[in-house]
XYZ file of C-alpha atoms in Angstrom:
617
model
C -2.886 -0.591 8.358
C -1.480 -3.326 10.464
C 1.303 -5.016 11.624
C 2.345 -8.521 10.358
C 4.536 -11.707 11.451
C 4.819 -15.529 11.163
C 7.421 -18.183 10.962
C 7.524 -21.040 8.726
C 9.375 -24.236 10.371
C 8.935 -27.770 7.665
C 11.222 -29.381 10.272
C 7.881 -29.236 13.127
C 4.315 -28.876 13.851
C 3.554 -25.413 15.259
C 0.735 -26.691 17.006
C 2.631 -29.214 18.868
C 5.753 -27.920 19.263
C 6.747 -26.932 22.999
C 6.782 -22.981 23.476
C 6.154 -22.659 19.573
C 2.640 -20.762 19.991
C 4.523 -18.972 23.066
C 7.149 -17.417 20.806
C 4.415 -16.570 17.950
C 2.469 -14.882 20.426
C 5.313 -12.862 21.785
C 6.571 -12.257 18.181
C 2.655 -10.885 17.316
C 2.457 -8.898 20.488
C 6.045 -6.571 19.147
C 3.176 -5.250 16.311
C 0.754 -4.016 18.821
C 1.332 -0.573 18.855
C 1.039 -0.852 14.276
C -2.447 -2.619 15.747
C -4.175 -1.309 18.362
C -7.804 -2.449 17.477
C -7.559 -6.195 17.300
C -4.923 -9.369 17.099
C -4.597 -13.244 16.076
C -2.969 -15.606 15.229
C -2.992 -18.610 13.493
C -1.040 -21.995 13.006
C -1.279 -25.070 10.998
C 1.713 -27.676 10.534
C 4.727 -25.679 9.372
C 2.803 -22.635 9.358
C 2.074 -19.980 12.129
C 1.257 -16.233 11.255
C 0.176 -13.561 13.294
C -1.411 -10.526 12.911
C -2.257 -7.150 14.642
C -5.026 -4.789 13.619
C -5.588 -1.235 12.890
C -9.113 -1.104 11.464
C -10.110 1.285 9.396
C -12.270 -0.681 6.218
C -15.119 -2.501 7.389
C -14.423 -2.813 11.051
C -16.266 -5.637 11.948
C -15.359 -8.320 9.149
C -11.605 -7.962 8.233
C -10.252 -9.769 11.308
C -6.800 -11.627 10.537
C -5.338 -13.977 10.479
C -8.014 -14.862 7.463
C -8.405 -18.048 6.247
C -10.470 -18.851 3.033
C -11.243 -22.605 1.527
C -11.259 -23.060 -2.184
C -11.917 -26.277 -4.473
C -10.428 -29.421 -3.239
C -10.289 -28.602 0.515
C -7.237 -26.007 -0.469
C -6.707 -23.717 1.837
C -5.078 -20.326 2.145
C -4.292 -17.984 4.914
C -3.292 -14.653 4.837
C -2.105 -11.961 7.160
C -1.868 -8.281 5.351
C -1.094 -4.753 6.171
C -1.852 -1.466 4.456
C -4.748 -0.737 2.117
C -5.692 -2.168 -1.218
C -7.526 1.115 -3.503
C -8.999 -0.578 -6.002
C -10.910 -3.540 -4.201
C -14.023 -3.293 -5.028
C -13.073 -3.381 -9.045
C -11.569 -6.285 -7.775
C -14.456 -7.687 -5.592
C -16.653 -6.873 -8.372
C -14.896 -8.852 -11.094
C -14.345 -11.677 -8.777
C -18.163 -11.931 -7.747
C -18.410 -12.532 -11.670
C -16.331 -15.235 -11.529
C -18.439 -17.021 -8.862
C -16.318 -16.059 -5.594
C -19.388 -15.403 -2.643
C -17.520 -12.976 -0.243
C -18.298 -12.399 3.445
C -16.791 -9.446 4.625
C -16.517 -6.264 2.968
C -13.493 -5.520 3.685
C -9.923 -5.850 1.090
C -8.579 -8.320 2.966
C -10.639 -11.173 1.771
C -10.414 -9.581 -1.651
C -6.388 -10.413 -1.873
C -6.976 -13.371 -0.647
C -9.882 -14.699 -2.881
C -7.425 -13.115 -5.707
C -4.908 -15.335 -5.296
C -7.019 -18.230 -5.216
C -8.081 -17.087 -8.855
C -5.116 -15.294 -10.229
C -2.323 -17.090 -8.137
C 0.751 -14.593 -7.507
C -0.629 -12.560 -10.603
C -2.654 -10.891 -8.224
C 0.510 -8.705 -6.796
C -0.157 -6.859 -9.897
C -3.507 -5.936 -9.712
C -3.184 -4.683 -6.817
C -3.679 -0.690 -6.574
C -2.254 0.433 -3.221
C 0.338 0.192 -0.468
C 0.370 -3.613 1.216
C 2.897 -5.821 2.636
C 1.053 -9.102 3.350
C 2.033 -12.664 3.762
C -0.114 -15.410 2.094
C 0.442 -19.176 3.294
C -1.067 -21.564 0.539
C -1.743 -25.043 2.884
C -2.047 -27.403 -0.502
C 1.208 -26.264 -1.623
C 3.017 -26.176 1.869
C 3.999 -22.450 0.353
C 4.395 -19.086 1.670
C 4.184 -15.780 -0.566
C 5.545 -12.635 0.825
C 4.337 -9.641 -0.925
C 5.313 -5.882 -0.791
C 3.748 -2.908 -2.899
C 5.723 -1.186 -5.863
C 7.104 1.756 -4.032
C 7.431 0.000 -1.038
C 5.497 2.436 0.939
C 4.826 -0.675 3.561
C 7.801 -2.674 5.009
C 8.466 -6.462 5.533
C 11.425 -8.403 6.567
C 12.410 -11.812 6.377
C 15.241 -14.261 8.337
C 15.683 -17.798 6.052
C 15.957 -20.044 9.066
C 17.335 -23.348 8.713
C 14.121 -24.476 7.847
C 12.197 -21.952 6.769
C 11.879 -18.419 7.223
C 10.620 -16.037 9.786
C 8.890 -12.504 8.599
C 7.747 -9.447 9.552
C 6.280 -5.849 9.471
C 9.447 -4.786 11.313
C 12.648 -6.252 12.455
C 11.779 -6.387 16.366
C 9.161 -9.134 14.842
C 11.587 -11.191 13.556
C 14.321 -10.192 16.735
C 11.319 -11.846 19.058
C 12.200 -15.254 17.655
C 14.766 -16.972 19.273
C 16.544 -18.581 16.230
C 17.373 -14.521 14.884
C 20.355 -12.918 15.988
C 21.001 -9.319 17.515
C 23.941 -8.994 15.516
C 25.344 -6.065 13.508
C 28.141 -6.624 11.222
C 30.670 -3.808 9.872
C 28.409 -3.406 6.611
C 25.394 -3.079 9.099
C 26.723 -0.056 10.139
C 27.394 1.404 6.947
C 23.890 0.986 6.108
C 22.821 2.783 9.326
C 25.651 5.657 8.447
C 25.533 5.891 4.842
C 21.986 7.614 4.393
C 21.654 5.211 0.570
C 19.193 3.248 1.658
C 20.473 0.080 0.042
C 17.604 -2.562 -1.575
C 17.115 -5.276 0.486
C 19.033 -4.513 3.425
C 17.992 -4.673 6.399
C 21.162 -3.726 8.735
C 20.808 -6.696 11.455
C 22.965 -9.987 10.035
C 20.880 -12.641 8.605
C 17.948 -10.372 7.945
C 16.368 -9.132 4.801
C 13.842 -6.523 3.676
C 11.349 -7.577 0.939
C 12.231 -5.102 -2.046
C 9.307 -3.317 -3.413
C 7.557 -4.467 -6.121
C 8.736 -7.876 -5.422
C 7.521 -11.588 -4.407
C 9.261 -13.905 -2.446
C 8.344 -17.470 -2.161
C 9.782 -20.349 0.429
C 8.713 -23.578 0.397
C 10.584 -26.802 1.198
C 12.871 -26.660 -2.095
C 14.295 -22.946 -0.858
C 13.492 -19.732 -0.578
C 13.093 -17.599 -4.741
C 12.705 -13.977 -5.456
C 10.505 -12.388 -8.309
C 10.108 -9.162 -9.338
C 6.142 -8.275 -9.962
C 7.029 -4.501 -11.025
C 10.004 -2.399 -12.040
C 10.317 1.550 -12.715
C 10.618 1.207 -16.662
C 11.690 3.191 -19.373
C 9.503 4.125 -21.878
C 8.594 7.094 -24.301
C 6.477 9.665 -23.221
C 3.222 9.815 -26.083
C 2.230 13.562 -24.258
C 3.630 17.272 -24.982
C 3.084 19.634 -21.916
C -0.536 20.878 -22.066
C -1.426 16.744 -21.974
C 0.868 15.642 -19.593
C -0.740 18.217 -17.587
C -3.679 17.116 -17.758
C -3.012 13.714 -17.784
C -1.167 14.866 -14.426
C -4.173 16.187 -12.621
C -6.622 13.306 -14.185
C -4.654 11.035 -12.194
C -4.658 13.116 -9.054
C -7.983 13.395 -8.784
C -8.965 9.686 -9.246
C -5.837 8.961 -6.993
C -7.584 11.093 -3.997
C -10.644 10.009 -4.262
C -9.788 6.302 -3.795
C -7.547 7.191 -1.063
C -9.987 9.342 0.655
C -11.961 5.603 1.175
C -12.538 5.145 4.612
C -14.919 4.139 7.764
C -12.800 5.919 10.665
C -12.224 9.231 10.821
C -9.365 10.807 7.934
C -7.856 14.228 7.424
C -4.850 15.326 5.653
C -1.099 16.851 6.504
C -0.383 20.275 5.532
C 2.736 21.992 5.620
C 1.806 25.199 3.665
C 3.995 23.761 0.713
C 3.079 22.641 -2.855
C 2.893 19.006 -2.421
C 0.609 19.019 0.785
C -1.705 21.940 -0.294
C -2.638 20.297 -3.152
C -3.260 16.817 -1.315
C -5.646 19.060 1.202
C -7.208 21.119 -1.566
C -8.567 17.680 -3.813
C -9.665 16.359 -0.215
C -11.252 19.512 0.529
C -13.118 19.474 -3.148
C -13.679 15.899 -3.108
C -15.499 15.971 0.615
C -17.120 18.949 0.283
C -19.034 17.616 -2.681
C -20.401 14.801 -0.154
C -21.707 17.535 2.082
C -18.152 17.077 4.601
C -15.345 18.850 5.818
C -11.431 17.567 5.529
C -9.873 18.132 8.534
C -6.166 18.870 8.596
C -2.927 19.367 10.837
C 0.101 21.386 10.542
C 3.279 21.318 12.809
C 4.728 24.337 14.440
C 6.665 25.605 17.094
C 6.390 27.546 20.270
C 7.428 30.784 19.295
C 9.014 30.129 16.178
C 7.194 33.326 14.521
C 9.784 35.153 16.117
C 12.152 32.683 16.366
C 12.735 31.607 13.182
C 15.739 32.424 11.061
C 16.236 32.245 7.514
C 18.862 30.277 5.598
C 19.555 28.553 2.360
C 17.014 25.826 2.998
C 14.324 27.564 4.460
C 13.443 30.783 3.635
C 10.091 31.295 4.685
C 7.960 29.581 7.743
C 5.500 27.335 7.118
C 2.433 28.993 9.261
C 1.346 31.669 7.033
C 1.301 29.638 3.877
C -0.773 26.946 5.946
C -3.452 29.308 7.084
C -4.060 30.527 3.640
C -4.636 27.080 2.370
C -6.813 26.463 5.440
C -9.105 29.331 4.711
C -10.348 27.491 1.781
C -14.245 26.308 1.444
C -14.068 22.976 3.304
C -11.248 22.591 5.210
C -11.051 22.453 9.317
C -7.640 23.385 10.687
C -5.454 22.737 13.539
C -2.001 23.749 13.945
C 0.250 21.056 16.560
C 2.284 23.522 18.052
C 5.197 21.646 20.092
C 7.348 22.964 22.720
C 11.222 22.499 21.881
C 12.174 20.216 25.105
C 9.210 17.887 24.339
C 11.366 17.008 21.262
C 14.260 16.184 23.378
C 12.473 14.565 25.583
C 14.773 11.150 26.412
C 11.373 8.740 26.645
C 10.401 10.591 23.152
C 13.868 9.460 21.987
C 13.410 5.935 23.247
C 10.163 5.311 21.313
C 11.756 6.710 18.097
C 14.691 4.220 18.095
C 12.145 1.170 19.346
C 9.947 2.224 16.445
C 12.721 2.040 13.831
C 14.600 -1.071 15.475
C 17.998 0.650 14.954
C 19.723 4.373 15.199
C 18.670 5.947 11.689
C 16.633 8.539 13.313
C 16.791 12.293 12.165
C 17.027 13.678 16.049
C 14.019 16.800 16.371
C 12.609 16.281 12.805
C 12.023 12.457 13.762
C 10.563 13.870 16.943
C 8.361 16.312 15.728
C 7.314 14.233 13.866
C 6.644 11.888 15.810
C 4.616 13.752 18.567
C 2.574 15.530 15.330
C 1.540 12.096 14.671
C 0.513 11.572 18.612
C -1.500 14.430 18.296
C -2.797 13.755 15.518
C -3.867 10.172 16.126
C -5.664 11.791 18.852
C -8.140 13.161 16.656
C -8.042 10.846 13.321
C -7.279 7.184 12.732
C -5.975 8.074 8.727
C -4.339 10.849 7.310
C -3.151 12.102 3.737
C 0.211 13.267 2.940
C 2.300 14.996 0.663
C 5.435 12.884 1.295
C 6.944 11.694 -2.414
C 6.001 14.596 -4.672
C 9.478 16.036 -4.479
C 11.158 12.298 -5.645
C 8.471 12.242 -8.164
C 8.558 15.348 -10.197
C 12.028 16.631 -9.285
C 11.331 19.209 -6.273
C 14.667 19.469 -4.426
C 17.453 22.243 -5.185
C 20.175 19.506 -5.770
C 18.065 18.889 -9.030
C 19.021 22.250 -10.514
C 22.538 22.914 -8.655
C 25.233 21.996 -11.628
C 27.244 20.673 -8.718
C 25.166 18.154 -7.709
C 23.259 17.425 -10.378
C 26.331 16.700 -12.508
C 28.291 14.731 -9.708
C 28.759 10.967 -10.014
C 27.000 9.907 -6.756
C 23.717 10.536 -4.895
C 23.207 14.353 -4.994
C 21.700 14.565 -1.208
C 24.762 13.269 0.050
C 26.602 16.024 -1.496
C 24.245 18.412 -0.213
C 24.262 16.662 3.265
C 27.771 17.359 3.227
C 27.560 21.098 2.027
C 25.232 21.396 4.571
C 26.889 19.536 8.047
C 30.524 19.439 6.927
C 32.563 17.790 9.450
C 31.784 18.850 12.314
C 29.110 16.403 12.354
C 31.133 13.504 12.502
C 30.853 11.616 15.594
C 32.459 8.736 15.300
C 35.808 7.055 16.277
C 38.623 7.850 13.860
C 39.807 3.926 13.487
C 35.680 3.069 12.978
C 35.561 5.977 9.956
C 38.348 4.486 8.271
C 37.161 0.923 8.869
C 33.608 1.734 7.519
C 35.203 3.462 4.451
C 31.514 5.378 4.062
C 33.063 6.944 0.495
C 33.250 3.525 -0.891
C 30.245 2.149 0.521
C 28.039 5.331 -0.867
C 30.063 5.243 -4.710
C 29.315 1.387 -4.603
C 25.516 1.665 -3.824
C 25.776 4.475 -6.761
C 27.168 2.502 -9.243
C 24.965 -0.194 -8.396
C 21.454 1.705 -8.945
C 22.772 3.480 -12.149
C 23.153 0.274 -13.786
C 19.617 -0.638 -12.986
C 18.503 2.851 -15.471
C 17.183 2.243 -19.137
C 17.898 4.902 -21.466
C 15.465 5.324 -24.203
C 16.454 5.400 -27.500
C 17.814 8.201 -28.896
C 17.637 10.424 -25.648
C 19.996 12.910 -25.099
C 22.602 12.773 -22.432
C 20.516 15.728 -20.516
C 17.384 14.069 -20.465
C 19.076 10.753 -19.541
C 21.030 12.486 -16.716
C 17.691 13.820 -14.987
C 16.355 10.621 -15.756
C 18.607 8.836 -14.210
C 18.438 11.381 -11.069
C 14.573 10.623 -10.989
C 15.466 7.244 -10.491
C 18.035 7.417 -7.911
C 15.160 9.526 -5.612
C 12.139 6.965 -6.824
C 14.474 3.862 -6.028
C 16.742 5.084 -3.160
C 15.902 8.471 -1.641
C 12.520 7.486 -1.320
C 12.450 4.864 0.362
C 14.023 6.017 3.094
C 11.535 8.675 3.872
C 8.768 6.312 3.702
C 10.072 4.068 6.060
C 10.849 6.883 8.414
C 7.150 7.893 7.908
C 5.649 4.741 8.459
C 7.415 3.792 11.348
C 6.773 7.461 13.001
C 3.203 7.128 12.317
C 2.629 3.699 13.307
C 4.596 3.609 16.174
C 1.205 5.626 17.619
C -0.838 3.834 15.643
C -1.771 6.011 12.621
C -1.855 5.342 8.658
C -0.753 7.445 6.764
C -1.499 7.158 3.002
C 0.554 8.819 0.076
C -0.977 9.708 -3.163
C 1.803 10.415 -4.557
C 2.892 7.020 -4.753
C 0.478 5.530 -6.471
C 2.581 3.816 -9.395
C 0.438 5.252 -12.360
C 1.267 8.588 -11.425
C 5.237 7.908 -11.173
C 5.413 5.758 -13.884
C 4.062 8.463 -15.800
C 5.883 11.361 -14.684
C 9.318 9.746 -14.581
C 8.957 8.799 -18.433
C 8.055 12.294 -18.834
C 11.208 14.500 -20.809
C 12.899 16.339 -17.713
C 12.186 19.583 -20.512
C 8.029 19.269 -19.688
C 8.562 18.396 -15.345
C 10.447 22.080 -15.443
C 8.357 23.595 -18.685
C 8.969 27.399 -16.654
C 12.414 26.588 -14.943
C 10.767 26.141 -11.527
C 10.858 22.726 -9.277
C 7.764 20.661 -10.060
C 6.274 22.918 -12.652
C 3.866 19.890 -14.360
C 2.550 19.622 -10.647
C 1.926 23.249 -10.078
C 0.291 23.723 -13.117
C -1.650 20.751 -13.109
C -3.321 22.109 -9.735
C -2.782 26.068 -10.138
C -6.601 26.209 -9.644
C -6.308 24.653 -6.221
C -4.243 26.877 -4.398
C -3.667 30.371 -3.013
C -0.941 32.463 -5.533
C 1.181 32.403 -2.167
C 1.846 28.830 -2.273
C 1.574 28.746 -5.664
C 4.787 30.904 -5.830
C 6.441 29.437 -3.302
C 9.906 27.824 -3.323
C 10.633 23.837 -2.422
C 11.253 24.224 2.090
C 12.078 21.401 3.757
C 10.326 19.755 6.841
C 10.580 22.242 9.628
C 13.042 23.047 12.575
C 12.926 24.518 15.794
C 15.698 27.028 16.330
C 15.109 27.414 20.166
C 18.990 27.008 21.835
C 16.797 25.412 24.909
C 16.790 22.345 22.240
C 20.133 22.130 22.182
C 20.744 22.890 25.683
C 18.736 20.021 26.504
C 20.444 17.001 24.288
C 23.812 18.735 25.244
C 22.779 18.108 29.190
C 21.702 14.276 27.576
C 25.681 14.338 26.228
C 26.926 15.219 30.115
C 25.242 12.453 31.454
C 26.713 9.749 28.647
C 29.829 11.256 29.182
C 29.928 10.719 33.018
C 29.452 7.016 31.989
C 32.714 6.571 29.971
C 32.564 2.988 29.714
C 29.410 2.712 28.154
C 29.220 1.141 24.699
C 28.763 3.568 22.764
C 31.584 5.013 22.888
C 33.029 1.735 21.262
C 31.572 3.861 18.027
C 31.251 7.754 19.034
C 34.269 9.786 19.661
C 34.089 10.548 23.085
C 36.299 13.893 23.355
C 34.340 15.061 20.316
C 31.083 14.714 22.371
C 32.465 16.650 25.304
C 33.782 19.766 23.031
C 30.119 19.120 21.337
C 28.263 19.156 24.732
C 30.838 21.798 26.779
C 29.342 24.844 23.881
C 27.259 27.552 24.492
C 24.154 26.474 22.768
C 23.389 29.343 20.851
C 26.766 28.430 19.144
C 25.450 24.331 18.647
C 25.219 24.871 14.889
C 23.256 22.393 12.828
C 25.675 19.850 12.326
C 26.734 19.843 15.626
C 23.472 19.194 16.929
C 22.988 16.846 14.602
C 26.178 14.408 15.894
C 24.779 14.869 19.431
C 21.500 13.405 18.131
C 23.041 10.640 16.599
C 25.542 9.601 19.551
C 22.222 9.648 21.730
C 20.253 7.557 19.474
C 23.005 5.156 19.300
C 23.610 4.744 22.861
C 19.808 4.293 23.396
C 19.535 1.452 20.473
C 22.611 -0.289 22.308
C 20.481 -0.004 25.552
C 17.324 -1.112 24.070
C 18.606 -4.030 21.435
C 22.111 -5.398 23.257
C 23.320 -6.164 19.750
C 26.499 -7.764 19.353
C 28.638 -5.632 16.759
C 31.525 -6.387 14.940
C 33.785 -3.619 15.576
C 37.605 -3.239 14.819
């Protein structure tokens, strides 16, 4: 896992140009925390790309930028972040065709692909990569991102060329992009849709998954390398089950590939157990141990409260997973005013370059990845499985399951009502969120193939499968990757590999939910795996702490803004709402409430941090 950046100018000669290698070096250095372990950069006429390292595959070889000569004095260069599975198939089959490697690490294999395959090689690829290829003979660049777009990339078309990125304070280094944020940038931040290819700051861009994008001096093209496709499914249920837990197996055990130190997340749910129980198998059949971590509170055992999301804590399902053969536990247990802690909040909106975050359960987050980091360089997660084979409540609720729009952001709305909203009465109407959200809707149900002759059931849970694989999705990897490598950690997700969700997505929404329950082919598939606890347990979402000193603490955050009443934010956040929100007793700051605190927080910090100019009415 790295962090990747570069900027492509036909007009000059980054070598020679004054304060060009400067500004590439200060564009390089925004990725150091994705890189901890190494960095470079390199340039050659129009070209300059930089690169910042987290090793984990063959630690002394895959340095980057890497540069590899083929016939005729061509020459490519390539900077690339994430983790290609299925390289040494690949290495293998290009030794064969007379490629002499000297590293051993997956780098050079992209690179020596593309030299054989050309851009075909985007779709051999088995794994989760966002890389940026510059091909000298045909003054070219080729930006690449994976199919589920479990890695991020950006891009800014310049006036003559382009500028890219891992993230946008890459790009926002360069003194040709602008800090601006236009009305529909704020939608994007508000809306929760997760719109392809938007990138909320004007002028910028996000590479959509499964897609290549090309610039040279004709212009900048797109090309789509893979799509989420219809097609029929060939298995009944006792196959696709097996199929199921074929591919779960051989998924692990490629991602389980590594030469620094790897354990898994566990939650105590379905999705993360079984992650932790192939691991477990998988390493204790080498003679090793998987080590894994689990996030808790201080003194949420007696804490904790029950509700419609979360009816059970996570602790005792997570200790009888952990008692398994071959696992080593450790439980993160956080203390509720480290999550509001204001320099916590800071990194969180630095890592995500703009205020999207989810307030405690992007800080919780956050510091289990610090503490995690501490111990391992590469963890395993169950993020995805829900999106994948339908695990969330709003798939079997009529009401939002049968609702034309995105079902989380009726449940969103079940769940916060209004007394969430935060922001200025004249902004809400100007931002006109409804339309923003139906439009995004309409757009991504268009995108669906029906199969022939499906009924309109089956194409309705279809087309919900899509709207989580496509949409939903994506904004929880992005929130994961920047969490885990704003402290430097990969995080891998097996449940994104695209065989499996190509598979289960064309499988009838009748053999996903054979029994009635959420995920049923996935419980079944692993049954043998895991305790009957968490093999009975409902779908729980990511954890909370209930401690009022939490909200006591962001409310005494509020007082402070609010003693600076011309600050900017309150050019977007209702300022009398935030001193009702922050004058309540805080064992009466219900969830929604502390929610909007969150959020007018994060946005005052992002306008502190980034200076953006917004266009606001």
């Amino acid at each position: 896992m790295c962090g990747i950046t570069g900027w492509i100018s036909y007009d000059r000669d980054q070598n020679r140009a004054p304060g060009a290698s400067d500004v590439m070096d200060a564009m390089t250095r925004t990725m150091a925390c994705r890189g901890p372990d190494d960095c470079g950069t390199w340039a050659k006429g129009p070209a300059a790309l930089g690169h910042r390292r987290l090793a984990v595959i063959d630690l002394p070889g895959g340095h980057q930028p890497m540069t590899v000569r083929g016939a005729a004095d061509r020459t490519v260069a390539l900077v690339h972040s994430g983790e290609v599975y299925n390289y040494r198939e690949l290495r293998d089959e290009l030794v064969r065709r007379g490629h002499r490697f000297t590293t051993e690490s997956d780098t050079e294999v992209v690179v020596r692909g593309y030299l054989e395959w050309g851009e075909a090689v985007a779709g051999r690829l088995n794994g989760m990569y966002a890389f940026a290829l510059w091909d000298d003979r045909d003054q070219r660049l080729v930006l690449v991102r994976d199919r589920l777009g479990v890695k991020p990339l950006y891009y800014y078309p310049t006036a003559d060329g382009v500028l890219f990125g891992s993230e946008p304070k890459a790009i926002l280094a360069n003194p040709l992009a602008r800090r601006s944020v236009s009305l529909d940038g704020l939608r994007e931040v508000f809306a929760f849709i997760k719109t392809p290819g938007h990138a909320v700051w004007d002028g910028m861009y996000e590479v959509e998954p499964g897609t290549l994008v090309t610039v040279d001096r004709g212009g900048l093209r797109h090309r789509r390398y893979w799509a989420l496709e219809t097609r029929p499914h060939p298995d009944g249920r006792e196959a696709s089950v097996a199929t199921v837990r074929s591919l779960l197996e051989d998924i692990v055990d490629r991602q389980l590939v590594s030469d620094v130190p790897l354990c898994t997340l566990l939650s105590g749910g379905l999705d993360s157990s079984v992650i932790t129980a192939l691991a477990a198998r998988r390493m204790e059949a080498a003679g090793k141990e998987v080590r894994s971590f689990a996030v808790d509170f201080l003194g949420q055992a007696d804490a904790f409260v029950a509700d419609d999301l979360r009816a059970t804590p996570d602790a005792p399902y997570v200790h009888d997973v952990a008692r398994r053969p071959g696992i080593a536990h450790q439980d993160i247990v956080l203390d509720s005013l480290a999550l509001a802690d204001p320099a916590v909040r800071a990194e969180i909106i630095r890592a995500r370059d703009m205020p999207v975050s989810l307030g405690q359960l992007d800080a919780s987050l956050y510091l289990l990845f610090k503490a995690v980091r501490e111990r391992s360089t590469v963890a395993l997660s169950g993020e995805a499985a829900d999106e994948v084979f339908g695990g969330y409540k709003w798939f079997f609720t009529p009401e939002t399951r049968d609702a034309d729009t995105f079902p989380w952001i009726l449940q969103f709305a079940e769940n916060f009502g209004d007394e969430g909203n935060n922001l200025r009465g004249e902004l809400v109407e100007a931002l006109d969120i409804v339309s923003y959200i139906q439009d995004g809707y309409l757009a991504a149900c268009k995108e669906v193939q029906r199969l022939d002759g499906e009924d309109d059931t089956e194409f309705r849970m279809r087309r919900l499968s899509y709207l989580h694989a496509t949409r939903f999705l994506r904004l929880l990897l992005d929130r994961k990757d920047r969490m885990s490598m704003a402290v430097g950690l990969e995080v891998r997700v097996p449940f994104c590999d695209h065989r499996l969700v190509e598979y289960v997505y064309n499988a009838p929404w009748s053999v996903k939910t054979f029994d009635g329950r959420e995920k049923s082919l996935l419980r079944e598939a692993t049954a043998d795996l895991l305790p009957k606890s968490v093999y009975d347990r409902a779908k729980s979402p990511y954890p909370l702490s209930h401690d009022p000193a939490y909200a006591a603490a962001i409310q005494a955050q509020a007082e402070d803004l609010l003693s600076t009443p011309a600050h900017r934010v309150f050019d977007i956040v209702d300022h009398d709402w935030l001193r009702r929100m922050a004058h309540r007793d805080p064992s009466r700051v219900t969830e929604p409430a502390r929610w909007g605190i969150e959020r007018s927080l994060d946005l005052a910090v992002w306008l502190e941090t980034y200076a953006p100019d917004i266009a606001l009415p």
